[in-house]
XYZ file of C-alpha atoms in Angstrom:
620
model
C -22.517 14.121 -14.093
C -18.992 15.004 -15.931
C -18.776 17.707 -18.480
C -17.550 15.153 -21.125
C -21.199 14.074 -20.719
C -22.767 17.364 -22.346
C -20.193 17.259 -25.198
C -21.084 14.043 -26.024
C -25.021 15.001 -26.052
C -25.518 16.352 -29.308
C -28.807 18.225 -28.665
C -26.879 20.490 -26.498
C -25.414 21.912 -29.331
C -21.927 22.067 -27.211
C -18.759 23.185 -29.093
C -15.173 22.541 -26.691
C -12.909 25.138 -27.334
C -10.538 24.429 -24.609
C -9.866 22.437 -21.336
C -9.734 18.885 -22.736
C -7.505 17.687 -19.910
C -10.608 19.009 -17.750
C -13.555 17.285 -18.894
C -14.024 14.603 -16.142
C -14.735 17.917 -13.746
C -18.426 16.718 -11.992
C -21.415 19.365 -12.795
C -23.035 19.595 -9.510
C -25.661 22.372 -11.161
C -26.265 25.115 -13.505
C -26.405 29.214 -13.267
C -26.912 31.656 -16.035
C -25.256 34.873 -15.765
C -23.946 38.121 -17.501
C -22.615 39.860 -14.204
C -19.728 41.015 -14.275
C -19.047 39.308 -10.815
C -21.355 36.670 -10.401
C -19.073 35.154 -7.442
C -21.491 35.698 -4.268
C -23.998 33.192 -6.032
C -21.240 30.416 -6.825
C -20.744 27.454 -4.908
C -18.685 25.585 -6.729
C -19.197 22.688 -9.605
C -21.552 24.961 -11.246
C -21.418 24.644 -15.149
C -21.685 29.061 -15.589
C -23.974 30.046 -19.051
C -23.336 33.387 -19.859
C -23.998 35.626 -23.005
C -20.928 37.682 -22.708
C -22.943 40.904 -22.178
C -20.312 41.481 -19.440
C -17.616 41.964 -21.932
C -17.253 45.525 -22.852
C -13.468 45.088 -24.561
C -10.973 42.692 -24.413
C -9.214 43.168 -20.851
C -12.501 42.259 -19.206
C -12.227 38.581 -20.080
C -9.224 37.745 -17.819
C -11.106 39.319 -14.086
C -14.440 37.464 -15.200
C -12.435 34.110 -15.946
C -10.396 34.661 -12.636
C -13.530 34.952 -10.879
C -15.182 31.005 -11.801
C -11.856 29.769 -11.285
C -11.699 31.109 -7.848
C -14.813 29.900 -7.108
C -14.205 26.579 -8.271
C -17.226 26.042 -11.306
C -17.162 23.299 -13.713
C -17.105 25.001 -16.476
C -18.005 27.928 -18.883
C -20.152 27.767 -21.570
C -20.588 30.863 -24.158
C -23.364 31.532 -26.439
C -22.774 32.469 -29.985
C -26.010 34.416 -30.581
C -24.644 38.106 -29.713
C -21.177 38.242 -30.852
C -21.206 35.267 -33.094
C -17.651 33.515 -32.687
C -16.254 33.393 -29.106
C -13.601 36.286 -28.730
C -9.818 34.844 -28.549
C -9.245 37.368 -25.241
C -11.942 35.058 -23.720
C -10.479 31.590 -24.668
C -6.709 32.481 -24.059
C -7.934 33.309 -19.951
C -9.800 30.327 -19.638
C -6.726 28.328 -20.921
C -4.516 30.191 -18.537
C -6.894 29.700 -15.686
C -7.470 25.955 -17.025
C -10.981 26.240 -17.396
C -12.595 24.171 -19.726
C -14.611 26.674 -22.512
C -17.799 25.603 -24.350
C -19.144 27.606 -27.434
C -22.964 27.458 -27.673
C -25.027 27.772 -30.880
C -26.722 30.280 -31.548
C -29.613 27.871 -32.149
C -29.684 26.013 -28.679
C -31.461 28.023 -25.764
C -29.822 28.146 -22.644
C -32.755 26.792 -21.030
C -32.652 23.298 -22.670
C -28.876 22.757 -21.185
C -30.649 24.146 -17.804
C -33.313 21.275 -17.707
C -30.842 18.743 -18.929
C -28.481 19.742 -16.016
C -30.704 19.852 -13.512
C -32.865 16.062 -14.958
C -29.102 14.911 -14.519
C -27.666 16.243 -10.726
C -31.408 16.409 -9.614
C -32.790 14.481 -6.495
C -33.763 11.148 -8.845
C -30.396 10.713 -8.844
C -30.478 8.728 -5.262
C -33.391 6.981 -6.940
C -31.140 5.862 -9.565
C -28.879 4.705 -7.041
C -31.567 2.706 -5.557
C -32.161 0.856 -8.353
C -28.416 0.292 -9.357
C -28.693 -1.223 -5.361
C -31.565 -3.140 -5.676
C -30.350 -4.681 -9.653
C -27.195 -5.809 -7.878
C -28.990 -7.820 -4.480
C -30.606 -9.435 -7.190
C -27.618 -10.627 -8.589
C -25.620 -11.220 -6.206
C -28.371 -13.273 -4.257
C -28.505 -15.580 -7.057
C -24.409 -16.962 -5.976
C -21.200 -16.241 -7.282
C -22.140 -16.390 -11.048
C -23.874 -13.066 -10.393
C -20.424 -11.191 -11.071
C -19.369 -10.336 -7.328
C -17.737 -6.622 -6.810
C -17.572 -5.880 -10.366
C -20.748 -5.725 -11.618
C -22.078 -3.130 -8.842
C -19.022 -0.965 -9.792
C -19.969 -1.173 -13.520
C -23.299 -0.110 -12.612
C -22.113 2.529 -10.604
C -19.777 4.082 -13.768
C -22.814 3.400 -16.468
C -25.764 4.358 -14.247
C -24.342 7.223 -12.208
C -21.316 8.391 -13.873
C -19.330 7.582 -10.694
C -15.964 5.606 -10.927
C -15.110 3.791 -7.917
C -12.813 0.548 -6.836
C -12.236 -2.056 -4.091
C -9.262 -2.274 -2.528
C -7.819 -4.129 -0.191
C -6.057 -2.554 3.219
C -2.665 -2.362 1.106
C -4.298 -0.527 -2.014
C -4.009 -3.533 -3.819
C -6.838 -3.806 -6.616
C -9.488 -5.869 -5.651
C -12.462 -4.998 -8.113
C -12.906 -1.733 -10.128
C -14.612 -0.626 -13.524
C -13.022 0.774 -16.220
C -9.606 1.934 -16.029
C -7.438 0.442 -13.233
C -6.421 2.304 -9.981
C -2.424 2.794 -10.508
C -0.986 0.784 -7.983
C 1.054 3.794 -5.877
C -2.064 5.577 -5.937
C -4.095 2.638 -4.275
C -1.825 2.365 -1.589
C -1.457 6.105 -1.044
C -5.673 5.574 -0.733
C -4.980 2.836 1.209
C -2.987 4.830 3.558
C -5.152 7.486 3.632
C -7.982 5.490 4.887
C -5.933 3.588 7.510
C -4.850 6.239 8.865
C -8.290 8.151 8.915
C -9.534 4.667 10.425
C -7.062 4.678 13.051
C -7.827 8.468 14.686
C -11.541 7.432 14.692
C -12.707 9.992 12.072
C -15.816 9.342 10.640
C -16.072 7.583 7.279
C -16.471 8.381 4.502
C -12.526 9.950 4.452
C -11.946 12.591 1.922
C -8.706 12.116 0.629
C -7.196 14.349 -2.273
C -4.106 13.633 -4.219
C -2.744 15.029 -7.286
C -5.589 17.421 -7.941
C -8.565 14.897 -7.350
C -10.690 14.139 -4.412
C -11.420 10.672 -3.695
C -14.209 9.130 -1.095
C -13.115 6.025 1.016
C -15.745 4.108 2.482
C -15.427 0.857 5.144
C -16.298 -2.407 3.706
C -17.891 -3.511 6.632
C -21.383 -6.639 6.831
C -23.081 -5.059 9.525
C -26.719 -6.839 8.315
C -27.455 -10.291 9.567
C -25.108 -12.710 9.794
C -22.695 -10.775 9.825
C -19.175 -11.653 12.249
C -19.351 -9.521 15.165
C -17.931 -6.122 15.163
C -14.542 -6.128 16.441
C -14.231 -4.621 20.266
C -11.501 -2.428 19.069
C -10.335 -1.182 15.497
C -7.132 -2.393 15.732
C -8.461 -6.031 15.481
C -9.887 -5.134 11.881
C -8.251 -2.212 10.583
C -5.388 -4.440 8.818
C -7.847 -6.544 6.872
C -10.743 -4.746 5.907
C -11.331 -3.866 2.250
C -12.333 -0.183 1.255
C -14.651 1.119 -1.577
C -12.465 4.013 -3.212
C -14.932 6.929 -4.828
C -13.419 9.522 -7.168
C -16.044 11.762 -5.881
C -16.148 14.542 -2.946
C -19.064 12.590 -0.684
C -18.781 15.886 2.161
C -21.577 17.414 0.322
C -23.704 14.298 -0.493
C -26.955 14.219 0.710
C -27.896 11.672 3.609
C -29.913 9.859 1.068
C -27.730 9.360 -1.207
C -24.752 8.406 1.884
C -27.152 5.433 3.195
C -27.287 3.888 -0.517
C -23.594 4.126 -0.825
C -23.510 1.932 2.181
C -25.944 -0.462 0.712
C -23.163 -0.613 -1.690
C -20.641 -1.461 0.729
C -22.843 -3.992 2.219
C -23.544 -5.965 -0.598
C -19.500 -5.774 -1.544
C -19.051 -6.918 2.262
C -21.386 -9.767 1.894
C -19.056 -10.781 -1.087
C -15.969 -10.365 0.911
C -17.472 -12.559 3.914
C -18.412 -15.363 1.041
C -14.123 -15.223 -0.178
C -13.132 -14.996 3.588
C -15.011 -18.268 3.883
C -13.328 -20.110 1.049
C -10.145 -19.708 2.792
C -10.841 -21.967 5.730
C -9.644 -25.159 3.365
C -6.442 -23.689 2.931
C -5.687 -21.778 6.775
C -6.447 -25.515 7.951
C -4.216 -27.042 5.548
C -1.144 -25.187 6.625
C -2.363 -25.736 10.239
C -2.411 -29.339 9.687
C 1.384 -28.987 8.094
C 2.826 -26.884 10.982
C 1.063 -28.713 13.281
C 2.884 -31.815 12.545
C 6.287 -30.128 11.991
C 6.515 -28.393 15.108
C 5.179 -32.044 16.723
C 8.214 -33.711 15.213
C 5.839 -35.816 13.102
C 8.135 -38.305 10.733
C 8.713 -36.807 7.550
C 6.846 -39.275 5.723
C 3.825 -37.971 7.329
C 4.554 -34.735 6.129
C 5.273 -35.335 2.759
C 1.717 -37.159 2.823
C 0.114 -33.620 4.142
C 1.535 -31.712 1.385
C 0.624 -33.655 -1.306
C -2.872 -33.089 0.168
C -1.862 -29.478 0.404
C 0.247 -29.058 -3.113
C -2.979 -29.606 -6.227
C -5.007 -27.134 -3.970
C -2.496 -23.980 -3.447
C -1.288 -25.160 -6.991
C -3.317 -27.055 -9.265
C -2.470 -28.537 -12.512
C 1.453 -28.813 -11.228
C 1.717 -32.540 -11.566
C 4.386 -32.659 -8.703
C 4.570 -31.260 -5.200
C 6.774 -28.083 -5.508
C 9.589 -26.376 -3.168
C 8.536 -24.650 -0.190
C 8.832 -21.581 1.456
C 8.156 -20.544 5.339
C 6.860 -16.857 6.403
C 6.377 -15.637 9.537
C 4.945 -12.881 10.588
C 3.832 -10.783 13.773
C 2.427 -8.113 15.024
C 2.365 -6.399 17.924
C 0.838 -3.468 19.562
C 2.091 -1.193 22.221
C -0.555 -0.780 24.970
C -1.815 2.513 26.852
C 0.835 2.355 29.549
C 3.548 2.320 26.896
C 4.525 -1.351 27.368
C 4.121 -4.046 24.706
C 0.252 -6.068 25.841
C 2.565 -9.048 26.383
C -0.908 -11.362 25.751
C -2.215 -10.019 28.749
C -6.262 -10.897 29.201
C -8.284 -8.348 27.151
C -5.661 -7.542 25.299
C -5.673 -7.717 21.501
C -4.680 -11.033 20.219
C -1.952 -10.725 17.067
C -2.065 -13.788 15.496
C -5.128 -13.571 13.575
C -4.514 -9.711 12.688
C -1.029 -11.385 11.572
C -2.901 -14.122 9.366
C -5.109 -11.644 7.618
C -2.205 -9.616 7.052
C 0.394 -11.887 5.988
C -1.942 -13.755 3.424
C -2.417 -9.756 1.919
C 0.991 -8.842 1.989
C 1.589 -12.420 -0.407
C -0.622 -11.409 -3.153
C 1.758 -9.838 -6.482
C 0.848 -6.338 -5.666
C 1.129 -5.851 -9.787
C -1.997 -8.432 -9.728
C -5.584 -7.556 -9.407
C -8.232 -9.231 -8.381
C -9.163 -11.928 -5.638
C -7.849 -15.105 -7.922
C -4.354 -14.546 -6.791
C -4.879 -14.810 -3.077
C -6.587 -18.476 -3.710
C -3.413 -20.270 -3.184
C -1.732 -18.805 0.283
C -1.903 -21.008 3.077
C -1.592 -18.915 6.436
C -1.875 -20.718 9.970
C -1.453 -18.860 12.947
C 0.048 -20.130 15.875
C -0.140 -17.727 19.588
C 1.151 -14.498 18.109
C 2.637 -15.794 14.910
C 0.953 -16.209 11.638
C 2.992 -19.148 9.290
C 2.517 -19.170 5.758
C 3.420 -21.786 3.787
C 4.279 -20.570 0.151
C 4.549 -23.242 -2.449
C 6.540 -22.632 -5.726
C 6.722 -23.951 -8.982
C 9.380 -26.702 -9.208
C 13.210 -23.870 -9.908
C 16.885 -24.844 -10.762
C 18.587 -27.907 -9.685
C 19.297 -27.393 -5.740
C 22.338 -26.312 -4.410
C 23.451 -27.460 -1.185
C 22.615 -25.354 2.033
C 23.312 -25.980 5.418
C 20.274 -23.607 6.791
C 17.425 -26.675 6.691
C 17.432 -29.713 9.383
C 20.206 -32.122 9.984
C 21.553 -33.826 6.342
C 17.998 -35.767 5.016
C 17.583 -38.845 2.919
C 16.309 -39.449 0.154
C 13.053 -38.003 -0.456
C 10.240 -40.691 -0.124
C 9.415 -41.674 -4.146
C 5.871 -41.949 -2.834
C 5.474 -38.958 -1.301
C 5.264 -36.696 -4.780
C 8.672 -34.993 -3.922
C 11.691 -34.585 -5.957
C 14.536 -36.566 -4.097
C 17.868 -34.719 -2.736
C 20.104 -34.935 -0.290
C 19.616 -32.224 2.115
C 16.141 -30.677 2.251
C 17.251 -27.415 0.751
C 18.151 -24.935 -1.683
C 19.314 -21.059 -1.949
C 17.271 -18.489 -3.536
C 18.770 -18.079 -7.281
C 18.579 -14.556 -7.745
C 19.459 -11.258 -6.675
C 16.236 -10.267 -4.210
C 15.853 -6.992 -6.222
C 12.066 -7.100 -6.732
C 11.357 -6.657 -9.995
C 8.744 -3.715 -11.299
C 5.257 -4.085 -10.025
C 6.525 -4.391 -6.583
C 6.712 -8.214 -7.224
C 8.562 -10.553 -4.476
C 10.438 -12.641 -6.798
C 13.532 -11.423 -9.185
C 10.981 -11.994 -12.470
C 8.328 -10.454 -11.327
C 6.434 -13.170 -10.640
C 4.934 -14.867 -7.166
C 3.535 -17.790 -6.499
C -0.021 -18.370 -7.654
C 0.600 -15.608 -10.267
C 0.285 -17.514 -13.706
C 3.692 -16.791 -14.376
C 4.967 -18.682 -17.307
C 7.130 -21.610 -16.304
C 10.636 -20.408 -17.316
C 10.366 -17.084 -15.713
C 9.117 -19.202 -12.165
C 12.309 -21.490 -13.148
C 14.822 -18.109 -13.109
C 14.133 -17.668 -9.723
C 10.660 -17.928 -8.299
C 11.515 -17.789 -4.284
C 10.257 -14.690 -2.272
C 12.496 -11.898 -0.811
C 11.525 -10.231 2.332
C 12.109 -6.571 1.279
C 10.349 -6.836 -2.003
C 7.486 -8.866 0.091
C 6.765 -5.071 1.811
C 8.282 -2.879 -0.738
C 4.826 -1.839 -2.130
C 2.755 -2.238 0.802
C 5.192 -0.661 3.301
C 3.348 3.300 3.152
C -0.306 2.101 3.543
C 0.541 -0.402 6.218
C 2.943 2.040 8.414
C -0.442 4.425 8.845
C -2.416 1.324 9.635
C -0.335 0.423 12.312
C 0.005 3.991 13.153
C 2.212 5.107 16.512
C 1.165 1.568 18.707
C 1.546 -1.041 16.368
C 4.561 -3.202 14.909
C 4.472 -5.644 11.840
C 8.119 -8.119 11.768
C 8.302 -10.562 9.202
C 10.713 -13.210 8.282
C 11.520 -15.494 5.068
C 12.935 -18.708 5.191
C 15.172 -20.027 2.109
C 13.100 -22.718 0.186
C 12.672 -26.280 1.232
C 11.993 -29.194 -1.172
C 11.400 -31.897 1.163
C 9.591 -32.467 3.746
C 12.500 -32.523 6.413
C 13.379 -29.377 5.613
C 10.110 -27.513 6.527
C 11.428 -28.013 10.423
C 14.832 -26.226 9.808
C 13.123 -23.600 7.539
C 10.392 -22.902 10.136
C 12.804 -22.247 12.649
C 15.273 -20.132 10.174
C 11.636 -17.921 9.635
C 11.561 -17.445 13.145
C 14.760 -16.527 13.159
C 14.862 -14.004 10.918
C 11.457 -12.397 12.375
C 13.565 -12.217 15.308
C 16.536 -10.138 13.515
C 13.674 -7.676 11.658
C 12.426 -7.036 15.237
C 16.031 -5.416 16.390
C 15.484 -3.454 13.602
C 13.712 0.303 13.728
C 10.735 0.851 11.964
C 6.896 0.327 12.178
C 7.057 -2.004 9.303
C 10.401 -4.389 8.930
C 11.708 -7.878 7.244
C 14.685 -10.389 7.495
C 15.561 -12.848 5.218
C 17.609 -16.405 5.657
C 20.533 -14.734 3.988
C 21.335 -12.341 6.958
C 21.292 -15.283 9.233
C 24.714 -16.193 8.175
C 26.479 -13.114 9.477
C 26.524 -10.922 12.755
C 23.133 -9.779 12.673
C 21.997 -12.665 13.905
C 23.756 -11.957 17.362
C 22.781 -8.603 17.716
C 18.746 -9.725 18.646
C 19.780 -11.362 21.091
C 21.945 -9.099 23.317
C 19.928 -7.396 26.269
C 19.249 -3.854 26.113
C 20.779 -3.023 29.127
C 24.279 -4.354 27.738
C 23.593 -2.708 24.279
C 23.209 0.353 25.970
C 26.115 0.028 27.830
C 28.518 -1.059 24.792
C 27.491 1.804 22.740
C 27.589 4.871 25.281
C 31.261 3.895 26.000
C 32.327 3.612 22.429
C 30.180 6.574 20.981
C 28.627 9.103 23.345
C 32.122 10.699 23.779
C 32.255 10.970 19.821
C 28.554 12.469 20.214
C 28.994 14.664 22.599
C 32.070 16.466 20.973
C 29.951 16.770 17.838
C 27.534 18.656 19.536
C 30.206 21.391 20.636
C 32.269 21.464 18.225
C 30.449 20.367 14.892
C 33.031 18.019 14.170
C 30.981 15.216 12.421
C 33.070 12.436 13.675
C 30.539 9.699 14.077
C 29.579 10.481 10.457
C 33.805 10.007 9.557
C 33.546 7.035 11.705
C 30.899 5.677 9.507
C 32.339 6.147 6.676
C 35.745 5.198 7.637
C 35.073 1.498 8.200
C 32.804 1.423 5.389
C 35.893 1.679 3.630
C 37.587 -0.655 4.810
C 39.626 1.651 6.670
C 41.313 3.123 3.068
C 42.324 6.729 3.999
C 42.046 8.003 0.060
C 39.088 6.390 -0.077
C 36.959 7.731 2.964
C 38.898 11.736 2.565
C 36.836 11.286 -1.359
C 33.556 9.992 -0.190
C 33.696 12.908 2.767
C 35.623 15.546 0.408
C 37.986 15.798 2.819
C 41.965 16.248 2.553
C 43.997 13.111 3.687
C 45.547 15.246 6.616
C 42.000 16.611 7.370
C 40.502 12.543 7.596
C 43.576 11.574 9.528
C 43.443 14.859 12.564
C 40.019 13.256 12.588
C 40.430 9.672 13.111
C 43.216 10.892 15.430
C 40.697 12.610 17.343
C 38.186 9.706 17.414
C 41.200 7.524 18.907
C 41.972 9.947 21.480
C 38.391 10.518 23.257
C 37.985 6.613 23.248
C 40.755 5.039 23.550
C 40.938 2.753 20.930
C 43.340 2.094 17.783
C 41.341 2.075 14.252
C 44.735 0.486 12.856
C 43.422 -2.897 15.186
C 40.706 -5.142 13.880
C 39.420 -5.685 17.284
C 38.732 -2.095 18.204
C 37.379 -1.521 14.099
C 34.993 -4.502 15.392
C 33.709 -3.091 18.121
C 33.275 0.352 16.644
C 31.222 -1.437 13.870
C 28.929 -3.581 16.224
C 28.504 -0.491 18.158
C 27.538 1.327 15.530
C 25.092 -1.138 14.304
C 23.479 -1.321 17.649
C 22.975 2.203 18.349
């Protein structure tokens, strides 16, 4: 129980006079005391009764408050019957030590807020947990209408003062009573539990951030019918959903741990029935890639996404635009080497599917509704999505799709234009929430139609922005996640070009360092596309010529010359402009370049040698 519980019981006869920012502490028991160091019989959580017979003057308040701080009680609660009002000396150390201060009357008996502690923390509490299990089988037996997540977690706030969430392996809100989990702290939770997952601690994982301990529990069907476990936790660990606890479970009785995992399975049982209902739409963008990698006609097409268009977006009236994602991931195996889809080795592309139709849900939205309308095919190693969005701007010519198309066939529900393809609107810059699109809104979002007109195409940073953190300790020190974006299609000849420009720019996020990384089709149109593709061995090469003699005179002399270098063609080459940026004198910047010309050879005055410099620093 929380001590805003006994304030709010008025047969208590509880007075607050101080700690208001305290009151969701948890009361794990009760102790009455007038020691003057009662410490060797605290545990912690206890809500302390005292008398104040301890208190000879004033200066003995602040050692006796220090004391139940340090040990980490609840709460102190004061009785009024031998010095009548509660001395100031006493109040002001319990507001320095932030310990919330109860007066008691001098009518109540300190025995009646003993038994009503100890009715509340006693052992009937894992009978009450029972029953909040058994109440929820019954409702969730009886099919969807019995509430799903959300009523157990209600039950679980009402019935046993405990406030707890769903979320899925990105933090992202799934289910929760009450107030909603803050988004950065569901993915820190997230993160926590990934990574707790990924050593092979056992659950639940205490986590504690800003002052409050959380429990994170596996949502995991283990009962019967239940998919097999996987062989290894790297197969599940990206799509599992956790149960978040603001509760420390360490000292939980083994009672009361088994009925939290009744809990979990009846949540899990829920989760299996949503997993289910996405079978429709994985085969429906199976069906669609299928035939575009087959070099179906585009007629055909256009006929599958009609299918596919009223049931990733219903109500639209037309087929919309279209954009590709792909995604991979890959893990490093024990040797060091990437598994290369070696036999027994894990197989990416459905880690990638579960993943990739996560990481397109609006972080800023909660709930399961939002995820009904991704499509997400995998393919080998890849996992395609195929995003629909409500019908933009006009089109503007773009060169990026398949060869010039016709006109769009009037029958197939698409708008007509000329070449299959059109150019993201706006700026990329996600917009608050973490949201993909430049108003905030995502596909399947119930965005209102003018802010989806503004610009309602995905960009591949903002796609990870939010989900980046919990998803780097999920993948932990073996695994990789690469993702690319295509620009958006509205035909269906121009789902060929864009699956290939998603590939594309997968390939372009995998030169790239990081656990977690994204291209979009707008990089494809400069030198970063190149740089993928040249081998390692002649990367290597390039770069020691141009920059290890530039290194290795920084490391005797301090001399910062790579970091001039840097900066130096980042301006364009302007001399007043780099000696500002590096606070250097003109002369200074010049001795410098001078030096960098000298231990390579090269001219910075020649575009050819700034080139090279560039590429190799871009490579390196």
């Amino acid at each position: 129980m929380r001590l805003r519980a006994l304030l709010e019981t008025d047969a208590l006869g509880l007075r607050l006079l101080g700690g208001q920012d305290e009151l969701d502490r948890t009361v794990r028991g009760v102790m009455t005391t007038d020691l003057r160091d009662p410490s060797r019989y605290l545990s912690g959580g206890e809500l302390v009764l005292t008398g104040l017979a301890w208190r000879r003057d004033a200066s003995d308040s602040e050692p006796f408050v220090r004391i139940l701080a340090g040990a980490g009680v609840a709460g102190l609660a004061a009785g009024e019957a031998e010095l009548g009002d509660i001395p100031a000396d006493l109040v002001e150390a319990c507001d320095h030590h932030r310990l919330p201060l109860f007066a008691v009357h001098e009518t109540v008996a300190f025995a009646t807020i003993t038994e009503h502690v100890v009715r509340q923390v006693s052992g009937e509490r894992a009978g009450d947990l029972a029953a909040v299990v058994d109440r929820h089988r019954r409702l969730m037996t009886s099919g969807p209408a019995g509430g799903g997540p959300e009523v157990v977690l209600d039950l679980l706030t009402s019935d046993l003062d405990l406030r707890a969430w769903v979320l899925s392996p990105t933090g992202r809100q799934i289910a929760g009573a009450g107030t909603p989990l803050p988004g950065p702290l569901g993915a820190t939770l997230a993160g926590h539990h990934l990574a707790a997952t990924r050593t092979g601690r056992r659950a639940p994982h205490r986590a504690a951030v800003a002052g409050t301990t959380y429990s994170l529990f596996p949502i995991r069907n283990t009962g019967r019918g239940a998919v097999p476990a996987a062989r290894d936790v790297r197969e599940s660990v990206l799509s599992d959903w956790l149960l978040a606890v603001e509760a420390d479970a360490s000292d939980w009785p083994a009672a009361r741990l088994d009925l939290l995992q009744g809990v979990t399975q009846l949540i899990a049982v829920e989760r299996d029935r949503r997993e289910a209902a996405r079978t429709v739409r994985r085969r429906l963008a199976q069906e669609v890639l299928e035939l575009v990698q087959a070099g179906a006609a585009p007629a055909e097409i256009a006929a599958r996404l009609r299918v596919a268009a009223p049931v990733l977006l219903p109500g639209l009236g037309v087929a919309p635009q279209w954009q590709v994602v792909v995604a991979r991931v890959d893990w490093t195996a024990a040797d060091g080497t990437a598994p290369g889809g070696v036999p027994g080795d894990i197989a990416g592309g459905p880690v990638a599917q579960a993943l990739l139709e996560e990481i397109l849900v609006d972080p800023a939205v909660s709930g399961p509704d939002s995820a009904d309308r991704i499509a997400v095919a995998h393919t080998g190693e890849e996992a395609i999505a195929l995003v629909p969005l409500p019908a933009g701007p006009a089109p503007l010519p773009d060169t990026v799709g398949d060869t010039a198309d016709t006109a769009a066939d009037p029958d197939a529900g698409l708008p007509a234009d000329g070449d299959g393809a059109v150019r993201e609107t706006g700026t990329g810059a996600p917009a608050a929430g973490g949201s993909g699109a430049g108003t905030g809104a995502k596909p399947g979002t119930g965005a209102a139609p003018a802010a989806a007109a503004q610009d309602p195409a995905l960009h591949a940073d903002a796609l990870l922005a939010a989900v980046r953190e919990p998803l780097s300790a999920g993948l932990a020190d073996d695994g990789r996640l690469t993702l690319g974006v295509s620009a958006a299609v509205h035909s269906a000849e121009g789902l060929r070009g864009a699956l290939e420009e998603a590939r594309h720019a997968r390939r372009v996020a995998a030169a790239r360092p990081g656990r977690v990384c994204a291209a979009g089709h707008h990089e494809l149109a400069s030198h970063v596309l190149l740089l993928p593709f040249v081998p390692d061995d002649v990367r290597r090469a390039f770069t020691a010529r141009l920059l290890d003699p530039l290194r290795d005179y920084d490391r005797r002399h301090r001399a910062e010359l790579i970091e001039t270098l840097e900066a130096f063609l980042d301006c364009d080459g302007s001399w007043t402009r780099c000696a500002a940026r590096l606070h250097l004198h003109v002369n200074t910047l010049r001795y410098r370049v001078g030096r960098i010309e000298q231990l390579t050879g090269r001219d910075l005055s020649r575009l050819e040698d700034k080139l090279d410099f560039f590429l190799a620093l871009r490579m390196s």
